[in-house]
Amino acid sequence: MIIKRRLKIFFTIISALVIAAITYAQFTDNAQSDEKNRTSKITYKNYIWIEGENAVSTNFAREPIYNFFCSNKFALQLSKDVDPPQDGYFATYVFYVTHTKEYDFWMGCTPPGSAYKDRPGYASPIEWQIDNGPFQTASAENVYVKSFYGIGGFYWVKIASGTLNAGKHTLTIRVKQKRSSGWDYYFYVDAILLLPQYSTGIAQLMDFPEVAPKDFATPGDGILFNAPEFYEKKLRANISDREALFSLVQIYGWLYDYNKAIFLLKKYLEKNPRDLDMRLELAAFYSWSDQLDAAISEYKNIIAIDEKNITARKLLSVLAGWNNRYDEAIKYYQEIIAIDPENVDAYISLGTQYSWKGEMNRAIATFEKAETIAPSNIEVLEVLGDNYYWAGRAYDAIRQYYRIIDINEKQISAYKKLAKIYLDLGESAKAARIINDAKQVVDLYPELSGISLDVKDELAKERRALIDSYKEALVKNPDDVNLRKGLVDTYIWNRMYGDAVKEYDALLAYKMFHSIEQAEQKVTRLAIHTVGLQSLMPLIKTIKDDGSIIKKRYAKLIDDKKKGKAVIEPSSLASDKATLEWYNAKLKEIQKELYVYNDITAAFGKDVQTYTAMQAATGWHFESDRIYRYAATAKKLNPQMYQPYKVQGTIDLLYDKPSNAVSSFELVKKLAAGAEFPGLPLAYAQTKKYNEAIALLEESLQSKKVSATYKNDIEQMLSLVKLSKGEVSSQSSLQVTTQKK
Amino acid sequence: MKKIFIFILLIFISCGQLIKQSPQKDYERIYKNLTNAESLENPVQKDKLINKAYTLLMQRQAELIKEKKSDTTVAALLAYYYYLKGNYQDASSQVELASSPSGNNQLGAIIQARVLLSTKGKAGAQGALDILRAVEGLDNPMAFIAMGDAYFLKADYDKARDNYTKALLLNRELQVVAANRLEVISRIKTLSINVAKVSDFILEPTMTRDKLAYILYEIFELQKYIATAKPLDANFIDLEKSQYKSAIVSLRQKGFFSYIQGSAFEPFMVVSRGEMAKLVEDFLVLSRNNEGLRSKFKNESPPFFNDIKNDNEYYNAMRLAVDMGIMTASLSQDAYPDESVTGLQAIMILQKLVK
């Protein structure tokens, strides 16, 4: 009976609990969604925001540059004094427009400078292009500079307005001009914003990234920048002219005149010590000029004035963290948390420091603490998920990402991370299902269409298309070094380092071929004359041999004559004399040629000196094996290229393997007739195939490919070589004479 | 002991009922597909979602037939489906089904109001507001949008904006629609004409020739600017069906629609950007009495536009309109002469033209 009653009570409790749980779940679900709905900002965004550093392809820089004040903390920075390839420095972005509208095109960037060389321009003027439209210039003359927002000289600039049709678009930013006030190609881009016109009312309701303009009105002409002297004069009159100082320090920043900026800021702060924004500027200039301690000290000054200045504290922590001073950074973040225990951002940063330090348990504990403070904060949930994953807790990470999707099904990055983990775990079916879910979510929400480019692998396709276009162009122009550089940059920007290294190898090979070809022009004359002289080797040998014979023949007679003995002149004397005179004439010709040869080789004296000096200074040695490897790479890339064989032949000649050189140059001749010159004649001469060498020299005179520059040298050589022809009969007559004797 | 087992069984059955997925989830899914379809511009993506919703609705209806049941929610969702397809007649039939026998189906009521607004325009605005009064207290984005549309047609833009903003702030479905409507309101604030007169046309996704003629003649009174009329034959054979026949004839007699050859006017043809530019060209030529404007850019080289060459029939007109700041090229400098013009775009172009 008691058991029965207990069972009754037990089941009643259980069923009550089940019902309560289901009911609670339903109610809390509603409550949570109601709570979400009552946030002050709407979740919908009608604008397109592209991070500058998210270029699909660029040759601005190899990687994004960290900047605390920039959107997403990174920017794409161009700062190069080397001239760009023909199409300029570029950055290409791909984005998706959900609704055909008229958009205002804004950029968070260094304001484009003047298109005129005699006007101030602290950044290069840029050109921009949408899809296949024409490139349009954006310079100080036609853009509207609205407001400063980020230390590092970042301003919001309205570039243009116009319609964008719904669908996928490509934006290309191009720099082809050096800045007028500098010596380099210079343009930094942090973010690109396309905002539908007439949406200023909605803009107040929408959530923008922190750095976005507070409003989008464009009254007047916007901010204009004058020459430094203009501001310097104002400041000489009044150092507290804040506006002038602010503009001038931006200009000094753009011109890398950090010390001038520091000097002025210090002077200003003597009079206005509580201007914390200027102190932040000063600290930034200290850190850019590698005065780390001074920068830290300046941040501490700010904190001394305003203990709760979270920005200074964060920057202090960032500075320490980036300089591998993790313990200091941790201390600073802990101080921020002590001041503001609810500062989720500080917890995330603190956890990240632990993570960088390799203290995963502490990192996770910190993120979990942040999660208790903000259980619905997607950033916290995501970073915790990431750290679970890095700590090898894949299933905890999976749970975390599912939580994110439960809170907001539009969080596409969570789907992608889930798919990646499932793939790692070998559960490819689940990964495919997750990606499919993500695609369906993207289909449902038009505002996610931009993300769809990523989810549906469109960006990857775009990258592949770009890489393929490079490859196609390279098939047509395999030795276009600029194309190869562009491909290398694209690989590096897309973190395809393996491919970049391979392409680098190819680039080096081609560069080497170019260098060799350039040098070849210099050594061609040397080669032609070498061939000629080598072809005379048999003649010289004959002269030497005959001279020796004649010398022996007359040695006894001369000796007898010296001793006063009677000497009978041999019958061969006349012919021997004639032979020697004939040889003498030939030797004079050869001597003349040797003078020419000497002049040619003298021109290489400086090169040899430089080479020797460089070798001594750097310990560098010419490695034929390395060159062979480059040649092998190039042959693999394009078996129809003659250059690798030519390089091999050249190296064989240098390293005394003339037979190998002959094979290589003969292949060159097959692949590109004319390109074997002058390597093949030289290789023939080295292998004593003088007739073949001479025949090639004669042939080259008919070839258009052999420059007219060498015509005289070749003709001179051929006439010299004719000396040998006469020699053959002479030699035989002498031999006959000798034999008769 | 027996009682205990019966008790346990009952508990499990009741829990099972609670756990069993209700059709409500399916309805939510269908509704989500339809609202998202309404938010999309891309017709292919739009159709994809609408068709998906329709498939799910048909599955549910088949289940109901099997169970010999009816469900007003299905009818209301079907009404929404037909409304999105532009089939207002079937939408109205479904609304009737949705409101009977139990009545009080919120979605059905909202769709009823929306159908009224779409079919009657300004004349249906008050009726729609009366219908929507029943759902006024609910935080329903579509109800706010419908109310906003009704006020919009009544030219009460402040109330319209308040309702669209409410829809937006709910952070739920149809935010795109509400935001786009708010952009339209910001835009019409810049108009100097009596907007109430054109409120029926502003939200039109496309403009027909006859409606455009009405706006040109009755609202912007372009005929007043014509110095020297160059009358053209107005004896079109197909004008009887159009309620704006007199506007068409009057404009033609002034020299407008010069590009229309033959005896058919095709009053219900959708106006493209190219045709709009041709009308702009007509106006400029007639008001300035300068026939030379018709060939001003004909030999321009290189062509200004990215998508059309200077031998295109619309090149000169579009180039002229862009050059004078009346129409805009895209950021990619495309002219898009074949794209249709929305009601608001047409009105904005005409506003710039008369300015």
mmCIF file of N, CA and C in Angstrom, chain A residues 677-721:
data_model
loop_
_atom_site.group_PDB
_atom_site.id
_atom_site.type_symbol
_atom_site.label_atom_id
_atom_site.label_comp_id
_atom_site.label_asym_id
_atom_site.label_seq_id
_atom_site.Cartn_x
_atom_site.Cartn_y
_atom_site.Cartn_z
ATOM 1 N N PHE A 677 71.532 31.018 -80.541
ATOM 2 C CA PHE A 677 72.697 31.874 -80.805
ATOM 3 C C PHE A 677 73.014 32.708 -79.574
ATOM 4 N N PRO A 678 74.236 32.905 -79.133
ATOM 5 C CA PRO A 678 75.465 32.344 -79.674
ATOM 6 C C PRO A 678 75.937 31.117 -78.905
ATOM 7 N N GLY A 679 74.997 30.582 -78.034
ATOM 8 C CA GLY A 679 75.398 29.461 -77.184
ATOM 9 C C GLY A 679 75.825 28.245 -77.977
ATOM 10 N N LEU A 680 75.042 27.889 -79.004
ATOM 11 C CA LEU A 680 75.351 26.655 -79.725
ATOM 12 C C LEU A 680 76.676 26.737 -80.494
ATOM 13 N N PRO A 681 76.941 27.846 -81.235
ATOM 14 C CA PRO A 681 78.258 27.931 -81.890
ATOM 15 C C PRO A 681 79.408 27.817 -80.901
ATOM 16 N N LEU A 682 79.180 28.422 -79.727
ATOM 17 C CA LEU A 682 80.241 28.382 -78.704
ATOM 18 C C LEU A 682 80.444 26.948 -78.194
ATOM 19 N N ALA A 683 79.320 26.275 -77.966
ATOM 20 C CA ALA A 683 79.405 24.894 -77.486
ATOM 21 C C ALA A 683 80.058 23.995 -78.533
ATOM 22 N N TYR A 684 79.719 24.229 -79.817
ATOM 23 C CA TYR A 684 80.370 23.467 -80.885
ATOM 24 C C TYR A 684 81.866 23.727 -80.865
ATOM 25 N N ALA A 685 82.231 24.986 -80.750
ATOM 26 C CA ALA A 685 83.659 25.334 -80.746
ATOM 27 C C ALA A 685 84.381 24.663 -79.591
ATOM 28 N N GLN A 686 83.668 24.612 -78.424
ATOM 29 C CA GLN A 686 84.279 23.996 -77.232
ATOM 30 C C GLN A 686 84.463 22.500 -77.432
ATOM 31 N N THR A 687 83.573 21.902 -78.236
ATOM 32 C CA THR A 687 83.700 20.460 -78.484
ATOM 33 C C THR A 687 84.475 20.184 -79.779
ATOM 34 N N LYS A 688 85.135 21.208 -80.248
ATOM 35 C CA LYS A 688 86.008 21.135 -81.423
ATOM 36 C C LYS A 688 85.263 20.852 -82.716
ATOM 37 N N LYS A 689 83.961 21.109 -82.691
ATOM 38 C CA LYS A 689 83.199 20.970 -83.938
ATOM 39 C C LYS A 689 83.224 22.334 -84.614
ATOM 40 N N TYR A 690 84.450 22.685 -85.092
ATOM 41 C CA TYR A 690 84.636 24.043 -85.600
ATOM 42 C C TYR A 690 83.808 24.313 -86.840
ATOM 43 N N ASN A 691 83.727 23.309 -87.722
ATOM 44 C CA ASN A 691 82.978 23.542 -88.960
ATOM 45 C C ASN A 691 81.516 23.843 -88.670
ATOM 46 N N GLU A 692 80.939 23.082 -87.694
ATOM 47 C CA GLU A 692 79.547 23.321 -87.324
ATOM 48 C C GLU A 692 79.399 24.716 -86.728
ATOM 49 N N ALA A 693 80.411 25.075 -85.916
ATOM 50 C CA ALA A 693 80.367 26.400 -85.282
ATOM 51 C C ALA A 693 80.371 27.494 -86.346
ATOM 52 N N ILE A 694 81.283 27.344 -87.322
ATOM 53 C CA ILE A 694 81.399 28.366 -88.368
ATOM 54 C C ILE A 694 80.125 28.401 -89.222
ATOM 55 N N ALA A 695 79.622 27.165 -89.506
ATOM 56 C CA ALA A 695 78.390 27.104 -90.311
ATOM 57 C C ALA A 695 77.263 27.862 -89.614
ATOM 58 N N LEU A 696 77.186 27.705 -88.282
ATOM 59 C CA LEU A 696 76.129 28.412 -87.539
ATOM 60 C C LEU A 696 76.326 29.921 -87.573
ATOM 61 N N LEU A 697 77.623 30.332 -87.512
ATOM 62 C CA LEU A 697 77.886 31.783 -87.579
ATOM 63 C C LEU A 697 77.438 32.333 -88.938
ATOM 64 N N GLU A 698 77.749 31.563 -89.973
ATOM 65 C CA GLU A 698 77.335 31.998 -91.318
ATOM 66 C C GLU A 698 75.801 32.045 -91.416
ATOM 67 N N GLU A 699 75.191 30.996 -90.859
ATOM 68 C CA GLU A 699 73.725 30.915 -90.862
ATOM 69 C C GLU A 699 73.109 32.097 -90.116
ATOM 70 N N SER A 700 73.742 32.462 -89.027
ATOM 71 C CA SER A 700 73.186 33.535 -88.194
ATOM 72 C C SER A 700 73.168 34.868 -88.924
ATOM 73 N N LEU A 701 74.086 34.995 -89.893
ATOM 74 C CA LEU A 701 74.093 36.248 -90.658
ATOM 75 C C LEU A 701 72.811 36.405 -91.471
ATOM 76 N N GLN A 702 72.238 35.251 -91.846
ATOM 77 C CA GLN A 702 70.992 35.285 -92.623
ATOM 78 C C GLN A 702 69.763 35.470 -91.718
ATOM 79 N N SER A 703 69.963 35.156 -90.434
ATOM 80 C CA SER A 703 68.821 35.169 -89.515
ATOM 81 C C SER A 703 68.464 36.582 -89.087
ATOM 82 N N LYS A 704 67.140 36.850 -89.147
ATOM 83 C CA LYS A 704 66.679 38.169 -88.703
ATOM 84 C C LYS A 704 66.767 38.283 -87.182
ATOM 85 N N LYS A 705 66.723 37.112 -86.546
ATOM 86 C CA LYS A 705 66.705 37.133 -85.088
ATOM 87 C C LYS A 705 68.023 37.605 -84.497
ATOM 88 N N VAL A 706 69.105 37.424 -85.265
ATOM 89 C CA VAL A 706 70.409 37.880 -84.754
ATOM 90 C C VAL A 706 70.528 39.360 -85.086
ATOM 91 N N SER A 707 70.689 40.104 -84.024
ATOM 92 C CA SER A 707 70.661 41.553 -84.192
ATOM 93 C C SER A 707 71.767 42.042 -85.128
ATOM 94 N N ALA A 708 71.433 43.097 -85.862
ATOM 95 C CA ALA A 708 72.401 43.704 -86.772
ATOM 96 C C ALA A 708 73.632 44.207 -86.033
ATOM 97 N N THR A 709 73.464 44.386 -84.712
ATOM 98 C CA THR A 709 74.579 44.865 -83.886
ATOM 99 C C THR A 709 75.794 43.954 -84.016
ATOM 100 N N TYR A 710 75.520 42.642 -84.192
ATOM 101 C CA TYR A 710 76.616 41.673 -84.192
ATOM 102 C C TYR A 710 77.130 41.361 -85.603
ATOM 103 N N LYS A 711 76.533 41.998 -86.604
ATOM 104 C CA LYS A 711 76.865 41.650 -87.994
ATOM 105 C C LYS A 711 78.365 41.828 -88.257
ATOM 106 N N ASN A 712 78.899 42.986 -87.869
ATOM 107 C CA ASN A 712 80.321 43.278 -88.108
ATOM 108 C C ASN A 712 81.221 42.277 -87.428
ATOM 109 N N ASP A 713 80.858 41.954 -86.164
ATOM 110 C CA ASP A 713 81.678 41.002 -85.406
ATOM 111 C C ASP A 713 81.712 39.647 -86.101
ATOM 112 N N ILE A 714 80.526 39.235 -86.580
ATOM 113 C CA ILE A 714 80.453 37.913 -87.214
ATOM 114 C C ILE A 714 81.279 37.909 -88.517
ATOM 115 N N GLU A 715 81.087 38.967 -89.277
ATOM 116 C CA GLU A 715 81.825 39.035 -90.549
ATOM 117 C C GLU A 715 83.327 39.055 -90.297
ATOM 118 N N GLN A 716 83.732 39.806 -89.304
ATOM 119 C CA GLN A 716 85.156 39.873 -88.942
ATOM 120 C C GLN A 716 85.672 38.481 -88.572
ATOM 121 N N MET A 717 84.841 37.765 -87.838
ATOM 122 C CA MET A 717 85.243 36.433 -87.416
ATOM 123 C C MET A 717 85.357 35.477 -88.596
ATOM 124 N N LEU A 718 84.362 35.584 -89.498
ATOM 125 C CA LEU A 718 84.372 34.674 -90.641
ATOM 126 C C LEU A 718 85.587 34.917 -91.527
ATOM 127 N N SER A 719 85.974 36.188 -91.681
ATOM 128 C CA SER A 719 87.163 36.466 -92.499
ATOM 129 C C SER A 719 88.419 35.956 -91.804
ATOM 130 N N LEU A 720 88.398 36.033 -90.489
ATOM 131 C CA LEU A 720 89.543 35.530 -89.725
ATOM 132 C C LEU A 720 89.659 34.009 -89.857
ATOM 133 N N VAL A 721 88.469 33.402 -89.804
ATOM 134 C CA VAL A 721 88.425 31.942 -89.888
ATOM 135 C C VAL A 721 88.943 31.457 -91.244
#
